[in-house]
mmCIF file of C-alpha atoms in Angstrom:
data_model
loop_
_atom_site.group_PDB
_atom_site.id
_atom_site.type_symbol
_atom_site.label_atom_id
_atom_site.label_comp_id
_atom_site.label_asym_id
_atom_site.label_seq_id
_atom_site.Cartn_x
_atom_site.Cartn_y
_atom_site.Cartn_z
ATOM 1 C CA UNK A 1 -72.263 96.112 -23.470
ATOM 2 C CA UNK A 2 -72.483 99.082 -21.108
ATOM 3 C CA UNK A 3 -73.220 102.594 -21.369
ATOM 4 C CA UNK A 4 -69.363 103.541 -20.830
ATOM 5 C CA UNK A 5 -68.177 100.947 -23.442
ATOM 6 C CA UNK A 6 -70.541 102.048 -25.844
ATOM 7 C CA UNK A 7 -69.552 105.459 -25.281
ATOM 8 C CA UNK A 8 -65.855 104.724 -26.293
ATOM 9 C CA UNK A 9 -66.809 102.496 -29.059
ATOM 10 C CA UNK A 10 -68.641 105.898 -30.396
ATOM 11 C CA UNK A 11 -66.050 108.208 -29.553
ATOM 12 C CA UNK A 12 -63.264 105.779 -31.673
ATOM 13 C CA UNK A 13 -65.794 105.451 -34.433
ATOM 14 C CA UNK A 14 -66.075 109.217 -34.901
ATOM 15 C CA UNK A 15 -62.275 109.304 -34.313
ATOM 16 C CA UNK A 16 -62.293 106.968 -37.048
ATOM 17 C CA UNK A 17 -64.707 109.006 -39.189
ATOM 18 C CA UNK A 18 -62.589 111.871 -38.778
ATOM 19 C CA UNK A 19 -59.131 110.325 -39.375
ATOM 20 C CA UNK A 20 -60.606 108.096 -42.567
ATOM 21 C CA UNK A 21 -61.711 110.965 -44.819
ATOM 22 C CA UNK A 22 -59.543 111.015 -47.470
ATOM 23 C CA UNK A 23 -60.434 106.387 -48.116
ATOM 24 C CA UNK A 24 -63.710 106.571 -49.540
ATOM 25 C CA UNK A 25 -64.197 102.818 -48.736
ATOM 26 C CA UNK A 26 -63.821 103.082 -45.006
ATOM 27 C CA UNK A 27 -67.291 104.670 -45.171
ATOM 28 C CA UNK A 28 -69.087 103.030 -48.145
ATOM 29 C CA UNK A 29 -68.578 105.004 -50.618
ATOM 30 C CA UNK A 30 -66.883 105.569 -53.948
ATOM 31 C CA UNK A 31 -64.382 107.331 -55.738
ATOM 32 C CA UNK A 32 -65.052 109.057 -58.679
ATOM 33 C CA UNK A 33 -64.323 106.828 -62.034
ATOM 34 C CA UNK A 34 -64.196 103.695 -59.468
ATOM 35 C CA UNK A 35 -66.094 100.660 -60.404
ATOM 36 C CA UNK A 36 -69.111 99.802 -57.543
ATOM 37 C CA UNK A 37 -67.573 95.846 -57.152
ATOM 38 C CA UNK A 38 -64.017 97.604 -56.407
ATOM 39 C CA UNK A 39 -65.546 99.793 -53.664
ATOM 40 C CA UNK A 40 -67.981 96.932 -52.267
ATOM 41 C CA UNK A 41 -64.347 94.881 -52.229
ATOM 42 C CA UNK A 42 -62.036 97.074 -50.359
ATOM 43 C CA UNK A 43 -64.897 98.576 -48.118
ATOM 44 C CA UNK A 44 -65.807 94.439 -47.483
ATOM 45 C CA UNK A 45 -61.836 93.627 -47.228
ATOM 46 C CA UNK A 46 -61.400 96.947 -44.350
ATOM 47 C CA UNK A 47 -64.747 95.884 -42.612
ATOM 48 C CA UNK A 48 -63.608 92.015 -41.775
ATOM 49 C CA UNK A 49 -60.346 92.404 -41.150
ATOM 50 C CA UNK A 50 -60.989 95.262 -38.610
ATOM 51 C CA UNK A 51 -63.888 92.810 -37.086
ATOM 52 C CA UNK A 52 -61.420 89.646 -37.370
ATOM 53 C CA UNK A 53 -58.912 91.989 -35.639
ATOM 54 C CA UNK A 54 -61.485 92.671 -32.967
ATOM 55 C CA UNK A 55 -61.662 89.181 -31.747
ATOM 56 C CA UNK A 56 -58.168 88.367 -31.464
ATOM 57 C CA UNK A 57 -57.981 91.541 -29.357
ATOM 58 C CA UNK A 58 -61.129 89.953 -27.324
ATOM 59 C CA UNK A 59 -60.234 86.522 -27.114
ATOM 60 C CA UNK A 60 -56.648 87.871 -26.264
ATOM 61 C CA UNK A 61 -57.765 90.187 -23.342
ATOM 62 C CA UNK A 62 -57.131 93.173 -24.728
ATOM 63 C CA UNK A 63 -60.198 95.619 -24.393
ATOM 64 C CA UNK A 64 -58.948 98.681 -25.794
ATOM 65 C CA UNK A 65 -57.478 96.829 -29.077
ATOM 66 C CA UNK A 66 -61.569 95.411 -29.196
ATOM 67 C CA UNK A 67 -63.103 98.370 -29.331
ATOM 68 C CA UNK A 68 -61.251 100.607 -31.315
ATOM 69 C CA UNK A 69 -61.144 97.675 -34.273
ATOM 70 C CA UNK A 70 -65.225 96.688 -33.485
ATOM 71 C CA UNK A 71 -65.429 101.081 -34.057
ATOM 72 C CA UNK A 72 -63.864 100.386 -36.979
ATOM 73 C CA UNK A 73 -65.045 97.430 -38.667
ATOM 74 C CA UNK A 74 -68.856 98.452 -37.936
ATOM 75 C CA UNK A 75 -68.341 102.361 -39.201
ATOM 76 C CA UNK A 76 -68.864 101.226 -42.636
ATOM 77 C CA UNK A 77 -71.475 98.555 -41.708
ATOM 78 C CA UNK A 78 -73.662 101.937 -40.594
ATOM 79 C CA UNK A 79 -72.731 103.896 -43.468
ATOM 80 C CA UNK A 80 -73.613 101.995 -46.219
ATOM 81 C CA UNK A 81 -77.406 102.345 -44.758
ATOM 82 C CA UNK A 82 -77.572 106.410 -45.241
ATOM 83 C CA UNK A 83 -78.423 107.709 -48.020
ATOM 84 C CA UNK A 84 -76.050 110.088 -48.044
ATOM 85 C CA UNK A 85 -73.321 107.154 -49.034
ATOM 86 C CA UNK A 86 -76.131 105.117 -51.669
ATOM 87 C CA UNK A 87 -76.608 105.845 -55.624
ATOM 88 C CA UNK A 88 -80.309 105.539 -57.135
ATOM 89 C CA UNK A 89 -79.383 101.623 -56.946
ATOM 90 C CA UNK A 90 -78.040 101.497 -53.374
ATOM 91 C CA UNK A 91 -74.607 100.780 -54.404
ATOM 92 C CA UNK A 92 -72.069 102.715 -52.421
ATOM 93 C CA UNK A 93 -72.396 106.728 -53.797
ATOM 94 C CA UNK A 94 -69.589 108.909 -55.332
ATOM 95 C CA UNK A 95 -68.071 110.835 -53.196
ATOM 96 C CA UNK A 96 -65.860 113.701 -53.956
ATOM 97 C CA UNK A 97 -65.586 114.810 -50.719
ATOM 98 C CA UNK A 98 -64.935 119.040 -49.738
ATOM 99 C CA UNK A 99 -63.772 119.937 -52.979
ATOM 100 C CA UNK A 100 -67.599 119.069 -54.928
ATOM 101 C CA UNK A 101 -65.643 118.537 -57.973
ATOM 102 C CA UNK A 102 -66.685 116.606 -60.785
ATOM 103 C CA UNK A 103 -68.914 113.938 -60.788
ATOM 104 C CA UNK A 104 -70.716 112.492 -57.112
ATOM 105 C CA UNK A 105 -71.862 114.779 -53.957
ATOM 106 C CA UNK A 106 -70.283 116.963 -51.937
ATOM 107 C CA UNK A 107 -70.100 117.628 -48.359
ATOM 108 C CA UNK A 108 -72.638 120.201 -47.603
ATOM 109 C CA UNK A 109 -75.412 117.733 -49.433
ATOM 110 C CA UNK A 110 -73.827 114.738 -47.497
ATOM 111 C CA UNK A 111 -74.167 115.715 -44.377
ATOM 112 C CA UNK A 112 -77.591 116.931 -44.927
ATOM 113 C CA UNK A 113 -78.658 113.657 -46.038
ATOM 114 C CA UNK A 114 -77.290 111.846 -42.863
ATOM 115 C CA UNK A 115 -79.425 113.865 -40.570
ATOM 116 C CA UNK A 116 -82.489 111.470 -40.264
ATOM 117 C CA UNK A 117 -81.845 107.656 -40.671
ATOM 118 C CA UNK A 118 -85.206 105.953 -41.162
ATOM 119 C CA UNK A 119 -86.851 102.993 -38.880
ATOM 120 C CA UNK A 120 -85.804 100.824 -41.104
ATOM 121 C CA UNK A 121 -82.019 101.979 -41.351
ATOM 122 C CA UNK A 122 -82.093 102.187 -37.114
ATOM 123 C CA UNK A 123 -83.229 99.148 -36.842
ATOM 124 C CA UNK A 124 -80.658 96.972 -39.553
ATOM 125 C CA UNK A 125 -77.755 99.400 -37.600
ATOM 126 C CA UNK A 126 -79.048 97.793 -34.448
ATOM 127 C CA UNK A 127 -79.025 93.858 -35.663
ATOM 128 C CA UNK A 128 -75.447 94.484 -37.464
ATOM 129 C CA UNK A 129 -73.782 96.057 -34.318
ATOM 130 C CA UNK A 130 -75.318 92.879 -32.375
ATOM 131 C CA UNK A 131 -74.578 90.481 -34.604
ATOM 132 C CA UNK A 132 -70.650 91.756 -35.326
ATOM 133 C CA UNK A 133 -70.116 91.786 -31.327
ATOM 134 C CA UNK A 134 -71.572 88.710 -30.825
ATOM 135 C CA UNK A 135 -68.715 87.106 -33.481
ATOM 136 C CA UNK A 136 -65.771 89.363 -32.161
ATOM 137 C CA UNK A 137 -66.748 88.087 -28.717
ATOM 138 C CA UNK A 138 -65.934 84.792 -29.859
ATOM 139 C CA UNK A 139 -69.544 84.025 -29.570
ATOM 140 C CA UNK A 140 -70.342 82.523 -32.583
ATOM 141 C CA UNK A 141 -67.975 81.073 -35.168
ATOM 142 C CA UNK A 142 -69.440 83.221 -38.414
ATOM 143 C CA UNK A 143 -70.792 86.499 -39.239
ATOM 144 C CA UNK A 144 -72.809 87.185 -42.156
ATOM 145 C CA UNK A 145 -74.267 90.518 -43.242
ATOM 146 C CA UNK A 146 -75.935 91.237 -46.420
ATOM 147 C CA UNK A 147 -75.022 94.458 -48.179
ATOM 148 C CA UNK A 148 -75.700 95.699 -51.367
ATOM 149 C CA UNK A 149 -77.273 92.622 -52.793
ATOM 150 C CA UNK A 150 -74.037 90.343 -51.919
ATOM 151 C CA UNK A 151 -74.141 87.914 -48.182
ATOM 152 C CA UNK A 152 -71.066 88.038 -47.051
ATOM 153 C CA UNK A 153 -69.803 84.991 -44.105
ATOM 154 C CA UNK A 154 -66.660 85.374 -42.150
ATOM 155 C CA UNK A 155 -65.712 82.006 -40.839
ATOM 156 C CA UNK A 156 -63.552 82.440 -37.756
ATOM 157 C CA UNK A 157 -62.098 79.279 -37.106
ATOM 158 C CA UNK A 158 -60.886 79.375 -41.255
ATOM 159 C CA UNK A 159 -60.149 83.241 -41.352
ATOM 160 C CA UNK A 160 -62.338 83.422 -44.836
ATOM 161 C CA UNK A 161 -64.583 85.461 -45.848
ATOM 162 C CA UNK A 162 -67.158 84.436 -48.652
ATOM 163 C CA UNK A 163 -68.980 87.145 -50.894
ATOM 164 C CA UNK A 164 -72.093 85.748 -53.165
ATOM 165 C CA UNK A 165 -73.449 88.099 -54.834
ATOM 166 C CA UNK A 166 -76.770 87.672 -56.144
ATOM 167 C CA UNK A 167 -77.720 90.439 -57.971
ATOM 168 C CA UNK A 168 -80.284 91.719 -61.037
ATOM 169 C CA UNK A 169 -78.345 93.623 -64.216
ATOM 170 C CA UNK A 170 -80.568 94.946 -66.851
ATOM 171 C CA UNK A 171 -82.799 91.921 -66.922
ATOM 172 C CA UNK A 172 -80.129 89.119 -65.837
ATOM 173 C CA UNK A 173 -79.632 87.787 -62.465
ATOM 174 C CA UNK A 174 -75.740 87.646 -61.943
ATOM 175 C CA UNK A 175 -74.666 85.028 -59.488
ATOM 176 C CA UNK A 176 -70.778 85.952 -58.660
ATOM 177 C CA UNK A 177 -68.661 84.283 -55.306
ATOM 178 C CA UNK A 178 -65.400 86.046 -53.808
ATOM 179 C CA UNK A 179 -63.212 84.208 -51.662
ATOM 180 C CA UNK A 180 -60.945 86.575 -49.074
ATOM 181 C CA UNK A 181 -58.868 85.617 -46.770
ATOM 182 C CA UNK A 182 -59.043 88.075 -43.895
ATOM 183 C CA UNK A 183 -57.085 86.466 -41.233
ATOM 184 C CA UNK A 184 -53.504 85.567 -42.604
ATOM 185 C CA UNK A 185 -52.381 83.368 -39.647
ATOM 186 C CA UNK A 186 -55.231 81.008 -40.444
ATOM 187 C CA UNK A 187 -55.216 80.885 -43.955
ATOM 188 C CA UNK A 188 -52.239 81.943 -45.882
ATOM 189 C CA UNK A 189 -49.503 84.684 -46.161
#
């Protein structure tokens, strides 16, 4: 990718970022009162359609229509790793946005907490941007990212996505599988 495309990839995530603040989901987070599978399901849902609807946009020549949906499908993807959008268990925070009412953080203590991502965070932003350009390129047939103790797989030539969660609730290990479909002209209206 070069420095200019990377560049506008930024400048239509932020755009996104901006535009997005009143949807919770679209950055990882959680409304107040809202379950933490509901919010891991829509922000999933947004995430791989917006990457599903990069590579049709690739494949299909159009570079503008890439980027702006690869801006928008990875702005959650970074997100979730902050720790400005994770609760004590690293399931997507409540958010309650300027207002600071009620339950969840507000915005002052939000952005404070985004300041400095760790090594660790850096480095997992790095291998998810790779790995969801290298599927909307049409370079590989699946993507799979693991997020709050769930793997999700996006098969391209089906258009479905697969959730397994695998995850430990006060002593018992929870095994639960989603099926999505993401693209609706390869698997269903």
């Amino acid at each position: 990718m070069s420095p200019a495309q990377l560049a506008r990839i930024q400048k239509l995530g932020h755009r996104f970022d901006m535009s997005t603040q009143a949807y919770n989901s679209a950055h990882s987070l959680r409304d107040p009162g809202q379950s933490v599978q509901d919010a891991i399901t829509r922000r999933n849902n947004g995430m791989l359609y917006h990457l599903s609807a990069a590579r049709t946009a690739y494949s299909a020549g159009d570079q503008g229509g890439f980027e702006d949906y690869l801006a928008r499908a990875i702005h959650p993807m970074m997100d979730q790793l902050s720790p400005s959008h994770q609760d004590e268990n690293g399931d997507p925070a409540v958010y309650t946005g300027l207002t600071g009412q009620g339950e969840g953080e507000n915005i002052v203590s939000h952005v404070w907490g985004e300041r400095k991502p760790s090594a660790e965070a850096t480095s997992q932003s790095n291998e998810r941007l790779r790995s969801a350009l290298a599927y909307a390129r049409g370079e590989t047939n699946t993507f799979s990212i693991d997020m709050n103790g769930a793997t999700t797989v996006l098969n391209a030539e089906t258009g479905i996505a697969t959730t397994t969660q695998n995850r430990a609730a006060t002593g018992t290990r929870i095994r639960r599988q989603v099926t999505t479909c993401v693209d609706k002209s390869k698997c269903g209206k």
